[in-house]
């Protein structure tokens, strides 16, 4: 049976995938000949993705609060008391910077692990580097047809 993709596409699932890999990979380092530099890279990738995802979510919320406050000031009924203005949140210092390419770096390490003679499906499942089983019933497949009307036709 075919396997799906192991690397997630949604940010929160990517965070969980990187967290799991970061936590469990050190216990398999000697099994697969992973270097301290590779483990440090996985750790730095996770810490940076986690931090910047949190920052992204924080500033989306902050933007929404500011837009709501601006709209209240602009559109609110006369004589209505204003709510307190949004304050700038305290932001933790970012982790040490990394170069772009978290996914390609992760895929390189995963490929190294999967190509190693000590690799087993049990380890792959523990690390989360095996995609889910994909079952496709050919009888249930339907063709997708798209019709487009153009000028004069």
PDB file of C-alpha atoms in Angstrom:
ATOM      1  CA  UNK A   1       0.000   0.000   0.000  1.00  0.00           C
ATOM      2  CA  UNK A   2       1.298   3.479  -0.845  1.00  0.00           C
ATOM      3  CA  UNK A   3       2.501   5.895   1.818  1.00  0.00           C
ATOM      4  CA  UNK A   4       1.522   9.522   2.034  1.00  0.00           C
ATOM      5  CA  UNK A   5       3.936  12.361   2.606  1.00  0.00           C
ATOM      6  CA  UNK A   6       5.470  12.490   6.061  1.00  0.00           C
ATOM      7  CA  UNK A   7       6.332  16.203   6.074  1.00  0.00           C
ATOM      8  CA  UNK A   8       3.247  18.236   7.051  1.00  0.00           C
ATOM      9  CA  UNK A   9       2.018  21.302   5.210  1.00  0.00           C
ATOM     10  CA  UNK A  10       0.205  23.176   7.999  1.00  0.00           C
ATOM     11  CA  UNK A  11       2.291  25.358  10.314  1.00  0.00           C
ATOM     12  CA  UNK A  12       1.050  23.872  13.601  1.00  0.00           C
ATOM     13  CA  UNK A  13       1.635  20.341  12.319  1.00  0.00           C
ATOM     14  CA  UNK A  14       5.107  21.331  11.090  1.00  0.00           C
ATOM     15  CA  UNK A  15       5.839  22.673  14.581  1.00  0.00           C
ATOM     16  CA  UNK A  16       4.750  19.360  16.150  1.00  0.00           C
ATOM     17  CA  UNK A  17       6.740  17.341  13.599  1.00  0.00           C
ATOM     18  CA  UNK A  18       9.925  19.368  14.224  1.00  0.00           C
ATOM     19  CA  UNK A  19       9.397  19.203  17.995  1.00  0.00           C
ATOM     20  CA  UNK A  20       9.036  15.415  17.916  1.00  0.00           C
ATOM     21  CA  UNK A  21      12.097  15.034  15.694  1.00  0.00           C
ATOM     22  CA  UNK A  22      14.118  17.373  17.918  1.00  0.00           C
ATOM     23  CA  UNK A  23      13.152  15.478  21.084  1.00  0.00           C
ATOM     24  CA  UNK A  24      13.637  11.932  19.780  1.00  0.00           C
ATOM     25  CA  UNK A  25      16.495  12.211  17.295  1.00  0.00           C
ATOM     26  CA  UNK A  26      19.299  12.433  19.906  1.00  0.00           C
ATOM     27  CA  UNK A  27      18.461   8.939  21.173  1.00  0.00           C
ATOM     28  CA  UNK A  28      19.011   7.585  17.622  1.00  0.00           C
ATOM     29  CA  UNK A  29      22.131   9.642  16.839  1.00  0.00           C
ATOM     30  CA  UNK A  30      24.616   6.831  17.351  1.00  0.00           C
ATOM     31  CA  UNK A  31      22.367   4.328  15.539  1.00  0.00           C
ATOM     32  CA  UNK A  32      22.488   6.424  12.371  1.00  0.00           C
ATOM     33  CA  UNK A  33      25.870   8.140  12.755  1.00  0.00           C
ATOM     34  CA  UNK A  34      24.384  11.600  13.172  1.00  0.00           C
ATOM     35  CA  UNK A  35      26.842  14.286  14.175  1.00  0.00           C
ATOM     36  CA  UNK A  36      26.531  16.808  16.981  1.00  0.00           C
ATOM     37  CA  UNK A  37      26.309  19.494  14.274  1.00  0.00           C
ATOM     38  CA  UNK A  38      23.314  17.749  12.678  1.00  0.00           C
ATOM     39  CA  UNK A  39      21.545  17.460  16.031  1.00  0.00           C
ATOM     40  CA  UNK A  40      22.296  21.125  16.766  1.00  0.00           C
ATOM     41  CA  UNK A  41      20.902  22.056  13.357  1.00  0.00           C
ATOM     42  CA  UNK A  42      17.645  20.160  13.995  1.00  0.00           C
ATOM     43  CA  UNK A  43      17.384  21.854  17.397  1.00  0.00           C
ATOM     44  CA  UNK A  44      18.032  25.329  15.971  1.00  0.00           C
ATOM     45  CA  UNK A  45      15.530  24.723  13.161  1.00  0.00           C
ATOM     46  CA  UNK A  46      12.836  23.703  15.642  1.00  0.00           C
ATOM     47  CA  UNK A  47      13.544  26.609  18.016  1.00  0.00           C
ATOM     48  CA  UNK A  48      13.450  29.142  15.188  1.00  0.00           C
ATOM     49  CA  UNK A  49      10.307  27.770  13.557  1.00  0.00           C
ATOM     50  CA  UNK A  50       8.570  27.609  16.951  1.00  0.00           C
ATOM     51  CA  UNK A  51       9.593  31.166  17.848  1.00  0.00           C
ATOM     52  CA  UNK A  52       8.699  32.739  14.520  1.00  0.00           C
ATOM     53  CA  UNK A  53       5.384  30.904  14.299  1.00  0.00           C
ATOM     54  CA  UNK A  54       4.508  32.261  17.742  1.00  0.00           C
ATOM     55  CA  UNK A  55       5.570  35.742  16.620  1.00  0.00           C
ATOM     56  CA  UNK A  56       3.510  35.472  13.461  1.00  0.00           C
ATOM     57  CA  UNK A  57       0.430  34.444  15.446  1.00  0.00           C
ATOM     58  CA  UNK A  58       1.024  37.161  18.047  1.00  0.00           C
ATOM     59  CA  UNK A  59       1.298  39.926  15.494  1.00  0.00           C
ATOM     60  CA  UNK A  60      -1.764  38.738  13.592  1.00  0.00           C
ATOM     61  CA  UNK A  61      -3.721  39.070  16.837  1.00  0.00           C
ATOM     62  CA  UNK A  62      -2.126  42.428  17.582  1.00  0.00           C
ATOM     63  CA  UNK A  63      -3.033  43.690  14.114  1.00  0.00           C
ATOM     64  CA  UNK A  64      -6.648  42.635  14.608  1.00  0.00           C
ATOM     65  CA  UNK A  65      -6.772  44.460  17.962  1.00  0.00           C
ATOM     66  CA  UNK A  66      -5.394  47.633  16.417  1.00  0.00           C
ATOM     67  CA  UNK A  67      -7.757  47.541  13.462  1.00  0.00           C
ATOM     68  CA  UNK A  68     -10.698  47.051  15.850  1.00  0.00           C
ATOM     69  CA  UNK A  69      -9.524  49.986  17.965  1.00  0.00           C
ATOM     70  CA  UNK A  70      -9.046  52.192  14.897  1.00  0.00           C
ATOM     71  CA  UNK A  71     -12.533  51.247  13.667  1.00  0.00           C
ATOM     72  CA  UNK A  72     -14.010  52.031  17.090  1.00  0.00           C
ATOM     73  CA  UNK A  73     -12.383  55.462  17.071  1.00  0.00           C
ATOM     74  CA  UNK A  74     -13.552  56.121  13.537  1.00  0.00           C
ATOM     75  CA  UNK A  75     -17.030  54.622  13.530  1.00  0.00           C
ATOM     76  CA  UNK A  76     -18.044  54.503  17.188  1.00  0.00           C
ATOM     77  CA  UNK A  77     -21.156  56.390  18.257  1.00  0.00           C
ATOM     78  CA  UNK A  78     -20.696  59.920  19.603  1.00  0.00           C
ATOM     79  CA  UNK A  79     -20.352  60.115  23.364  1.00  0.00           C
ATOM     80  CA  UNK A  80     -19.381  56.472  23.743  1.00  0.00           C
ATOM     81  CA  UNK A  81     -16.421  55.992  26.069  1.00  0.00           C
ATOM     82  CA  UNK A  82     -13.371  54.586  24.347  1.00  0.00           C
ATOM     83  CA  UNK A  83     -11.810  51.347  25.444  1.00  0.00           C
ATOM     84  CA  UNK A  84      -8.127  51.444  26.420  1.00  0.00           C
ATOM     85  CA  UNK A  85      -5.741  51.597  23.481  1.00  0.00           C
ATOM     86  CA  UNK A  86      -3.866  48.374  22.700  1.00  0.00           C
ATOM     87  CA  UNK A  87      -0.418  48.208  24.257  1.00  0.00           C
ATOM     88  CA  UNK A  88       2.693  46.794  22.665  1.00  0.00           C
ATOM     89  CA  UNK A  89       3.237  43.238  23.941  1.00  0.00           C
ATOM     90  CA  UNK A  90       6.492  42.134  25.505  1.00  0.00           C
ATOM     91  CA  UNK A  91       8.389  40.004  23.020  1.00  0.00           C
ATOM     92  CA  UNK A  92      11.016  37.455  23.990  1.00  0.00           C
ATOM     93  CA  UNK A  93      14.392  37.622  22.294  1.00  0.00           C
ATOM     94  CA  UNK A  94      14.640  35.370  19.226  1.00  0.00           C
ATOM     95  CA  UNK A  95      16.844  32.281  19.206  1.00  0.00           C
ATOM     96  CA  UNK A  96      20.147  32.396  17.364  1.00  0.00           C
ATOM     97  CA  UNK A  97      19.437  32.907  13.686  1.00  0.00           C
ATOM     98  CA  UNK A  98      19.614  30.203  11.053  1.00  0.00           C
ATOM     99  CA  UNK A  99      19.821  30.169   7.303  1.00  0.00           C
ATOM    100  CA  UNK A 100      16.640  29.530   5.306  1.00  0.00           C
ATOM    101  CA  UNK A 101      15.857  25.922   4.408  1.00  0.00           C
ATOM    102  CA  UNK A 102      14.404  24.113   7.413  1.00  0.00           C
ATOM    103  CA  UNK A 103      12.451  21.675   5.264  1.00  0.00           C
ATOM    104  CA  UNK A 104      15.307  20.795   2.879  1.00  0.00           C
ATOM    105  CA  UNK A 105      17.718  20.319   5.801  1.00  0.00           C
ATOM    106  CA  UNK A 106      15.202  18.119   7.586  1.00  0.00           C
ATOM    107  CA  UNK A 107      14.576  16.058   4.452  1.00  0.00           C
ATOM    108  CA  UNK A 108      18.345  15.498   4.038  1.00  0.00           C
ATOM    109  CA  UNK A 109      18.657  14.113   7.555  1.00  0.00           C
ATOM    110  CA  UNK A 110      15.524  11.985   7.134  1.00  0.00           C
ATOM    111  CA  UNK A 111      16.909  10.572   3.880  1.00  0.00           C
ATOM    112  CA  UNK A 112      20.203   9.773   5.608  1.00  0.00           C
ATOM    113  CA  UNK A 113      18.270   7.917   8.306  1.00  0.00           C
ATOM    114  CA  UNK A 114      16.052   6.027   5.862  1.00  0.00           C
ATOM    115  CA  UNK A 115      19.065   4.972   3.759  1.00  0.00           C
ATOM    116  CA  UNK A 116      20.952   3.657   6.798  1.00  0.00           C
ATOM    117  CA  UNK A 117      21.073  -0.147   7.242  1.00  0.00           C
ATOM    118  CA  UNK A 118      19.880   0.206  10.869  1.00  0.00           C
ATOM    119  CA  UNK A 119      16.644   1.913   9.809  1.00  0.00           C
ATOM    120  CA  UNK A 120      13.369   0.159  10.652  1.00  0.00           C
ATOM    121  CA  UNK A 121       9.730   1.132  10.215  1.00  0.00           C
ATOM    122  CA  UNK A 122       9.370   1.162  14.004  1.00  0.00           C
ATOM    123  CA  UNK A 123      12.031   3.863  14.267  1.00  0.00           C
ATOM    124  CA  UNK A 124      10.471   5.711  11.338  1.00  0.00           C
ATOM    125  CA  UNK A 125       7.095   5.749  13.075  1.00  0.00           C
ATOM    126  CA  UNK A 126       8.668   6.924  16.332  1.00  0.00           C
ATOM    127  CA  UNK A 127      10.390   9.808  14.551  1.00  0.00           C
ATOM    128  CA  UNK A 128       7.265  10.568  12.512  1.00  0.00           C
ATOM    129  CA  UNK A 129       9.076  10.158   9.186  1.00  0.00           C
ATOM    130  CA  UNK A 130       6.696   7.632   7.660  1.00  0.00           C
ATOM    131  CA  UNK A 131       3.592   8.928   5.944  1.00  0.00           C
ATOM    132  CA  UNK A 132       0.165   7.501   6.611  1.00  0.00           C
ATOM    133  CA  UNK A 133      -1.113   4.577   4.582  1.00  0.00           C
ATOM    134  CA  UNK A 134      -2.920   5.775   1.490  1.00  0.00           C
ATOM    135  CA  UNK A 135      -5.691   3.585   0.202  1.00  0.00           C
ATOM    136  CA  UNK A 136      -7.212   4.454  -3.135  1.00  0.00           C
ATOM    137  CA  UNK A 137     -10.202   2.633  -4.503  1.00  0.00           C
ATOM    138  CA  UNK A 138      -9.957   2.932  -8.240  1.00  0.00           C
ATOM    139  CA  UNK A 139     -13.685   2.291  -8.599  1.00  0.00           C
ATOM    140  CA  UNK A 140     -14.395   5.413  -6.528  1.00  0.00           C
ATOM    141  CA  UNK A 141     -12.273   7.729  -8.675  1.00  0.00           C
ATOM    142  CA  UNK A 142     -14.130  10.234 -10.795  1.00  0.00           C
ATOM    143  CA  UNK A 143     -12.681  12.372 -13.539  1.00  0.00           C
ATOM    144  CA  UNK A 144     -12.596  16.108 -12.968  1.00  0.00           C
ATOM    145  CA  UNK A 145     -13.895  18.024 -15.953  1.00  0.00           C
ATOM    146  CA  UNK A 146     -13.847  21.785 -16.105  1.00  0.00           C
ATOM    147  CA  UNK A 147     -15.844  23.682 -18.713  1.00  0.00           C
ATOM    148  CA  UNK A 148     -15.023  27.258 -19.520  1.00  0.00           C
ATOM    149  CA  UNK A 149     -17.165  29.466 -21.704  1.00  0.00           C
ATOM    150  CA  UNK A 150     -15.163  31.854 -23.831  1.00  0.00           C
ATOM    151  CA  UNK A 151     -16.267  34.825 -25.895  1.00  0.00           C
ATOM    152  CA  UNK A 152     -18.073  33.692 -29.028  1.00  0.00           C
ATOM    153  CA  UNK A 153     -18.349  30.096 -27.903  1.00  0.00           C
TER     154      UNK A 153
END
